[in-house]
PDB file of C-alpha atoms in Angstrom:
ATOM      1  CA  UNK Q 257      86.337 136.380 128.299  1.00  0.00           C
ATOM      2  CA  UNK Q 258      87.958 134.711 130.856  1.00  0.00           C
ATOM      3  CA  UNK Q 259      88.797 131.192 131.715  1.00  0.00           C
ATOM      4  CA  UNK Q 260      87.326 128.825 134.076  1.00  0.00           C
ATOM      5  CA  UNK Q 261      89.683 129.391 136.900  1.00  0.00           C
ATOM      6  CA  UNK Q 262      88.920 133.071 136.164  1.00  0.00           C
ATOM      7  CA  UNK Q 263      91.964 134.524 134.576  1.00  0.00           C
ATOM      8  CA  UNK Q 264      91.907 136.096 131.175  1.00  0.00           C
ATOM      9  CA  UNK Q 265      92.530 134.459 128.062  1.00  0.00           C
ATOM     10  CA  UNK Q 266      94.644 135.067 125.235  1.00  0.00           C
ATOM     11  CA  UNK Q 267      95.814 138.814 124.436  1.00  0.00           C
ATOM     12  CA  UNK Q 268      92.291 140.278 124.281  1.00  0.00           C
ATOM     13  CA  UNK Q 269      92.964 141.100 120.293  1.00  0.00           C
ATOM     14  CA  UNK Q 270      89.422 139.494 119.450  1.00  0.00           C
ATOM     15  CA  UNK Q 271      87.120 136.491 119.542  1.00  0.00           C
ATOM     16  CA  UNK Q 272      88.926 133.656 120.923  1.00  0.00           C
ATOM     17  CA  UNK Q 273      86.429 130.849 120.291  1.00  0.00           C
ATOM     18  CA  UNK Q 274      83.557 130.045 117.779  1.00  0.00           C
ATOM     19  CA  UNK Q 275      80.977 130.534 120.798  1.00  0.00           C
ATOM     20  CA  UNK Q 276      82.357 133.811 121.045  1.00  0.00           C
ATOM     21  CA  UNK Q 277      82.041 134.714 117.598  1.00  0.00           C
ATOM     22  CA  UNK Q 278      78.228 133.404 117.743  1.00  0.00           C
ATOM     23  CA  UNK Q 279      77.397 135.335 121.175  1.00  0.00           C
ATOM     24  CA  UNK Q 280      75.056 137.969 119.488  1.00  0.00           C
ATOM     25  CA  UNK Q 281      76.522 138.259 116.260  1.00  0.00           C
ATOM     26  CA  UNK Q 282      74.402 136.099 114.199  1.00  0.00           C
ATOM     27  CA  UNK Q 283      72.928 138.349 111.385  1.00  0.00           C
ATOM     28  CA  UNK Q 284      69.119 138.417 111.076  1.00  0.00           C
ATOM     29  CA  UNK Q 285      69.418 136.680 107.489  1.00  0.00           C
ATOM     30  CA  UNK Q 286      70.864 133.368 108.977  1.00  0.00           C
ATOM     31  CA  UNK Q 287      68.289 133.238 111.656  1.00  0.00           C
ATOM     32  CA  UNK Q 288      65.284 133.839 109.110  1.00  0.00           C
ATOM     33  CA  UNK Q 289      66.435 131.862 106.336  1.00  0.00           C
ATOM     34  CA  UNK Q 290      67.694 129.024 108.415  1.00  0.00           C
ATOM     35  CA  UNK Q 291      70.965 129.060 106.403  1.00  0.00           C
ATOM     36  CA  UNK Q 292      73.960 127.207 107.456  1.00  0.00           C
ATOM     37  CA  UNK Q 293      76.857 129.487 108.448  1.00  0.00           C
ATOM     38  CA  UNK Q 294      80.681 128.769 107.596  1.00  0.00           C
ATOM     39  CA  UNK Q 295      81.464 129.523 111.400  1.00  0.00           C
ATOM     40  CA  UNK Q 296      78.984 127.282 112.711  1.00  0.00           C
ATOM     41  CA  UNK Q 297      80.876 124.825 115.081  1.00  0.00           C
ATOM     42  CA  UNK Q 298      78.700 122.043 114.002  1.00  0.00           C
ATOM     43  CA  UNK Q 299      79.101 122.704 110.076  1.00  0.00           C
ATOM     44  CA  UNK Q 300      81.709 120.111 108.455  1.00  0.00           C
ATOM     45  CA  UNK Q 301      83.139 122.552 105.963  1.00  0.00           C
ATOM     46  CA  UNK Q 302      85.877 120.251 104.585  1.00  0.00           C
ATOM     47  CA  UNK Q 303      83.480 117.172 104.811  1.00  0.00           C
ATOM     48  CA  UNK Q 304      81.132 119.184 102.379  1.00  0.00           C
ATOM     49  CA  UNK Q 305      83.105 120.808 100.124  1.00  0.00           C
ATOM     50  CA  UNK Q 306      82.189 124.076 100.445  1.00  0.00           C
ATOM     51  CA  UNK Q 307      84.031 126.916 102.373  1.00  0.00           C
ATOM     52  CA  UNK Q 308      86.533 127.848  99.409  1.00  0.00           C
ATOM     53  CA  UNK Q 309      85.235 130.943  97.975  1.00  0.00           C
ATOM     54  CA  UNK Q 310      82.437 132.348 100.147  1.00  0.00           C
ATOM     55  CA  UNK Q 311      84.358 133.599 103.093  1.00  0.00           C
ATOM     56  CA  UNK Q 312      83.805 133.341 106.713  1.00  0.00           C
ATOM     57  CA  UNK Q 313      80.189 133.863 107.619  1.00  0.00           C
ATOM     58  CA  UNK Q 314      78.896 133.392 104.208  1.00  0.00           C
ATOM     59  CA  UNK Q 315      75.515 131.344 104.036  1.00  0.00           C
ATOM     60  CA  UNK Q 316      75.678 128.200 102.233  1.00  0.00           C
ATOM     61  CA  UNK Q 317      73.595 128.389  99.043  1.00  0.00           C
ATOM     62  CA  UNK Q 318      70.559 126.198  99.113  1.00  0.00           C
ATOM     63  CA  UNK Q 319      70.081 124.112  95.714  1.00  0.00           C
ATOM     64  CA  UNK Q 320      67.703 125.473  93.387  1.00  0.00           C
ATOM     65  CA  UNK Q 321      64.871 123.348  92.124  1.00  0.00           C
ATOM     66  CA  UNK Q 322      65.172 123.138  88.243  1.00  0.00           C
ATOM     67  CA  UNK Q 323      62.255 122.453  86.037  1.00  0.00           C
ATOM     68  CA  UNK Q 324      62.454 118.807  84.853  1.00  0.00           C
ATOM     69  CA  UNK Q 325      65.484 117.653  87.166  1.00  0.00           C
ATOM     70  CA  UNK Q 326      63.055 115.495  89.325  1.00  0.00           C
ATOM     71  CA  UNK Q 327      61.792 113.858  86.489  1.00  0.00           C
ATOM     72  CA  UNK Q 328      65.405 113.078  84.922  1.00  0.00           C
ATOM     73  CA  UNK Q 329      66.641 112.072  88.277  1.00  0.00           C
ATOM     74  CA  UNK Q 330      63.841 109.728  88.481  1.00  0.00           C
ATOM     75  CA  UNK Q 331      64.429 108.240  84.936  1.00  0.00           C
ATOM     76  CA  UNK Q 332      68.024 107.538  85.999  1.00  0.00           C
ATOM     77  CA  UNK Q 333      66.954 105.853  88.709  1.00  0.00           C
ATOM     78  CA  UNK Q 334      64.698 103.623  86.581  1.00  0.00           C
ATOM     79  CA  UNK Q 335      67.872 102.733  84.616  1.00  0.00           C
ATOM     80  CA  UNK Q 336      69.726 101.755  87.871  1.00  0.00           C
ATOM     81  CA  UNK Q 337      67.190  99.499  88.595  1.00  0.00           C
ATOM     82  CA  UNK Q 338      66.915  97.970  85.123  1.00  0.00           C
ATOM     83  CA  UNK Q 339      70.620  97.218  85.240  1.00  0.00           C
ATOM     84  CA  UNK Q 340      70.301  95.643  88.762  1.00  0.00           C
ATOM     85  CA  UNK Q 341      67.650  93.371  87.354  1.00  0.00           C
ATOM     86  CA  UNK Q 342      69.612  92.599  84.230  1.00  0.00           C
ATOM     87  CA  UNK Q 343      71.004  89.169  83.713  1.00  0.00           C
ATOM     88  CA  UNK Q 344      74.434  90.482  83.340  1.00  0.00           C
ATOM     89  CA  UNK Q 345      74.663  92.098  86.726  1.00  0.00           C
ATOM     90  CA  UNK Q 346      73.200  88.949  88.394  1.00  0.00           C
ATOM     91  CA  UNK Q 347      76.031  86.987  86.697  1.00  0.00           C
ATOM     92  CA  UNK Q 348      78.666  89.463  87.960  1.00  0.00           C
ATOM     93  CA  UNK Q 349      77.161  89.510  91.319  1.00  0.00           C
ATOM     94  CA  UNK Q 350      76.856  85.669  91.325  1.00  0.00           C
ATOM     95  CA  UNK Q 351      80.510  85.374  90.282  1.00  0.00           C
ATOM     96  CA  UNK Q 352      81.649  87.843  93.191  1.00  0.00           C
ATOM     97  CA  UNK Q 353      79.495  85.599  95.654  1.00  0.00           C
ATOM     98  CA  UNK Q 354      80.772  82.113  94.541  1.00  0.00           C
ATOM     99  CA  UNK Q 355      84.476  83.217  95.160  1.00  0.00           C
ATOM    100  CA  UNK Q 356      83.948  85.623  98.152  1.00  0.00           C
ATOM    101  CA  UNK Q 357      81.704  83.496 100.458  1.00  0.00           C
ATOM    102  CA  UNK Q 358      83.599  80.039 100.317  1.00  0.00           C
ATOM    103  CA  UNK Q 359      86.737  81.747 100.578  1.00  0.00           C
ATOM    104  CA  UNK Q 360      85.568  83.838 103.782  1.00  0.00           C
ATOM    105  CA  UNK Q 361      84.140  80.732 105.605  1.00  0.00           C
ATOM    106  CA  UNK Q 362      87.313  78.959 104.751  1.00  0.00           C
ATOM    107  CA  UNK Q 363      89.866  81.726 106.293  1.00  0.00           C
ATOM    108  CA  UNK Q 364      87.451  82.394 109.265  1.00  0.00           C
ATOM    109  CA  UNK Q 365      87.526  78.736 109.825  1.00  0.00           C
ATOM    110  CA  UNK Q 366      91.401  78.607 109.588  1.00  0.00           C
ATOM    111  CA  UNK Q 367      91.757  81.444 112.095  1.00  0.00           C
ATOM    112  CA  UNK Q 368      89.210  80.030 114.476  1.00  0.00           C
ATOM    113  CA  UNK Q 369      91.010  76.774 114.059  1.00  0.00           C
ATOM    114  CA  UNK Q 370      94.352  78.571 115.375  1.00  0.00           C
ATOM    115  CA  UNK Q 371      92.986  80.491 117.995  1.00  0.00           C
ATOM    116  CA  UNK Q 372      91.002  77.199 119.691  1.00  0.00           C
ATOM    117  CA  UNK Q 373      94.094  75.072 119.058  1.00  0.00           C
ATOM    118  CA  UNK Q 374      96.571  77.934 120.509  1.00  0.00           C
ATOM    119  CA  UNK Q 375      93.999  77.870 123.872  1.00  0.00           C
ATOM    120  CA  UNK Q 376      93.132  74.329 124.126  1.00  0.00           C
ATOM    121  CA  UNK Q 377      96.021  72.452 123.283  1.00  0.00           C
ATOM    122  CA  UNK Q 378      99.227  74.610 124.390  1.00  0.00           C
ATOM    123  CA  UNK Q 379     101.275  71.396 124.337  1.00  0.00           C
ATOM    124  CA  UNK Q 380     100.750  70.883 120.852  1.00  0.00           C
ATOM    125  CA  UNK Q 381     101.425  74.428 119.828  1.00  0.00           C
ATOM    126  CA  UNK Q 382     104.807  74.463 121.806  1.00  0.00           C
ATOM    127  CA  UNK Q 383     105.812  71.483 120.209  1.00  0.00           C
ATOM    128  CA  UNK Q 384     109.406  72.428 118.493  1.00  0.00           C
ATOM    129  CA  UNK Q 385     109.463  72.273 114.498  1.00  0.00           C
ATOM    130  CA  UNK Q 386     112.816  73.589 114.201  1.00  0.00           C
ATOM    131  CA  UNK Q 387     115.256  74.849 117.058  1.00  0.00           C
ATOM    132  CA  UNK Q 388     113.125  77.574 118.669  1.00  0.00           C
ATOM    133  CA  UNK Q 389     110.657  77.564 116.074  1.00  0.00           C
ATOM    134  CA  UNK Q 390     107.584  75.833 117.102  1.00  0.00           C
ATOM    135  CA  UNK Q 391     104.044  74.896 115.927  1.00  0.00           C
ATOM    136  CA  UNK Q 392     102.240  77.979 117.010  1.00  0.00           C
ATOM    137  CA  UNK Q 393     105.140  80.177 115.740  1.00  0.00           C
ATOM    138  CA  UNK Q 394     104.563  78.303 111.972  1.00  0.00           C
ATOM    139  CA  UNK Q 395     100.575  78.521 112.321  1.00  0.00           C
ATOM    140  CA  UNK Q 396     100.999  82.090 113.128  1.00  0.00           C
ATOM    141  CA  UNK Q 397     103.040  82.922 110.139  1.00  0.00           C
ATOM    142  CA  UNK Q 398     100.612  80.799 108.441  1.00  0.00           C
ATOM    143  CA  UNK Q 399      97.839  83.190 109.195  1.00  0.00           C
ATOM    144  CA  UNK Q 400     100.087  85.889 107.479  1.00  0.00           C
ATOM    145  CA  UNK Q 401     100.704  83.867 104.439  1.00  0.00           C
ATOM    146  CA  UNK Q 402      96.975  82.960 103.766  1.00  0.00           C
ATOM    147  CA  UNK Q 403      96.195  86.519 104.201  1.00  0.00           C
ATOM    148  CA  UNK Q 404      98.801  87.297 101.115  1.00  0.00           C
ATOM    149  CA  UNK Q 405      97.563  84.422  99.191  1.00  0.00           C
ATOM    150  CA  UNK Q 406      93.737  85.176  99.450  1.00  0.00           C
ATOM    151  CA  UNK Q 407      94.271  88.640  98.525  1.00  0.00           C
ATOM    152  CA  UNK Q 408      96.137  87.671  95.359  1.00  0.00           C
ATOM    153  CA  UNK Q 409      93.528  85.090  94.409  1.00  0.00           C
ATOM    154  CA  UNK Q 410      90.833  87.630  95.018  1.00  0.00           C
ATOM    155  CA  UNK Q 411      92.297  90.162  92.736  1.00  0.00           C
ATOM    156  CA  UNK Q 412      93.507  87.365  90.145  1.00  0.00           C
ATOM    157  CA  UNK Q 413      89.590  86.229  90.143  1.00  0.00           C
ATOM    158  CA  UNK Q 414      88.121  89.823  89.969  1.00  0.00           C
ATOM    159  CA  UNK Q 415      90.771  90.524  86.889  1.00  0.00           C
ATOM    160  CA  UNK Q 416      89.793  87.260  85.000  1.00  0.00           C
ATOM    161  CA  UNK Q 417      86.305  86.945  85.839  1.00  0.00           C
ATOM    162  CA  UNK Q 418      84.553  89.946  86.610  1.00  0.00           C
ATOM    163  CA  UNK Q 419      86.314  93.305  85.709  1.00  0.00           C
ATOM    164  CA  UNK Q 420      85.554  93.159  82.053  1.00  0.00           C
ATOM    165  CA  UNK Q 421      81.792  92.269  82.675  1.00  0.00           C
ATOM    166  CA  UNK Q 422      81.483  95.019  85.347  1.00  0.00           C
ATOM    167  CA  UNK Q 423      83.018  97.522  83.137  1.00  0.00           C
ATOM    168  CA  UNK Q 424      80.643  96.757  80.145  1.00  0.00           C
ATOM    169  CA  UNK Q 425      77.732  97.076  82.640  1.00  0.00           C
ATOM    170  CA  UNK Q 426      79.323 100.232  83.801  1.00  0.00           C
ATOM    171  CA  UNK Q 427      79.700 101.678  80.189  1.00  0.00           C
ATOM    172  CA  UNK Q 428      76.266 100.492  79.084  1.00  0.00           C
ATOM    173  CA  UNK Q 429      74.764 102.183  82.607  1.00  0.00           C
ATOM    174  CA  UNK Q 430      76.509 105.459  81.673  1.00  0.00           C
ATOM    175  CA  UNK Q 431      75.165 105.554  78.034  1.00  0.00           C
ATOM    176  CA  UNK Q 432      71.901 105.062  79.432  1.00  0.00           C
ATOM    177  CA  UNK Q 433      71.643 107.669  81.885  1.00  0.00           C
ATOM    178  CA  UNK Q 434      73.609 109.961  79.373  1.00  0.00           C
ATOM    179  CA  UNK Q 435      70.725 109.515  76.930  1.00  0.00           C
ATOM    180  CA  UNK Q 436      68.296 110.638  79.710  1.00  0.00           C
ATOM    181  CA  UNK Q 437      70.434 113.636  80.893  1.00  0.00           C
ATOM    182  CA  UNK Q 438      70.512 114.736  77.100  1.00  0.00           C
ATOM    183  CA  UNK Q 439      74.169 114.063  76.585  1.00  0.00           C
ATOM    184  CA  UNK Q 440      75.929 115.896  79.844  1.00  0.00           C
ATOM    185  CA  UNK Q 441      76.893 113.422  82.496  1.00  0.00           C
TER     186      UNK Q 441
END
């Protein structure tokens, strides 16, 4: 195959691109079954987890419907809906929201206040605090400090007020779905 400027590409030892591999070489099986091929340029083998054992050009197996599987999946979905509606789950979500929503508003207000003050009152921000350090530098470093403090406070709040309840919910949910799936999860 030639490049766009008319000169030959590569050493001519074989196909140079995925487009050349596909030109007229698609097996009838892939066309008839609609199976995705590994050498398909639109197929992302790394993201899908396939491509390790089939080799190049092997069709991707389609999932086989198993009897009873749909009923078990629907029952498992009902378990998750039941857990979501439970008082324990609502309490965990409420604890999360009671911390995160005010913290986000406070931090966003502090950030917007810093930006607005820096743009509307440059004289105030240029006022020296100690030597070459001015109010703007102190407030800017304060942004970093409050970010770390907020991260620490969030982790502490999660550890003390939510993690144990969330772990119990997860355990209960797994036990309920394990019972539906027949002991295998």
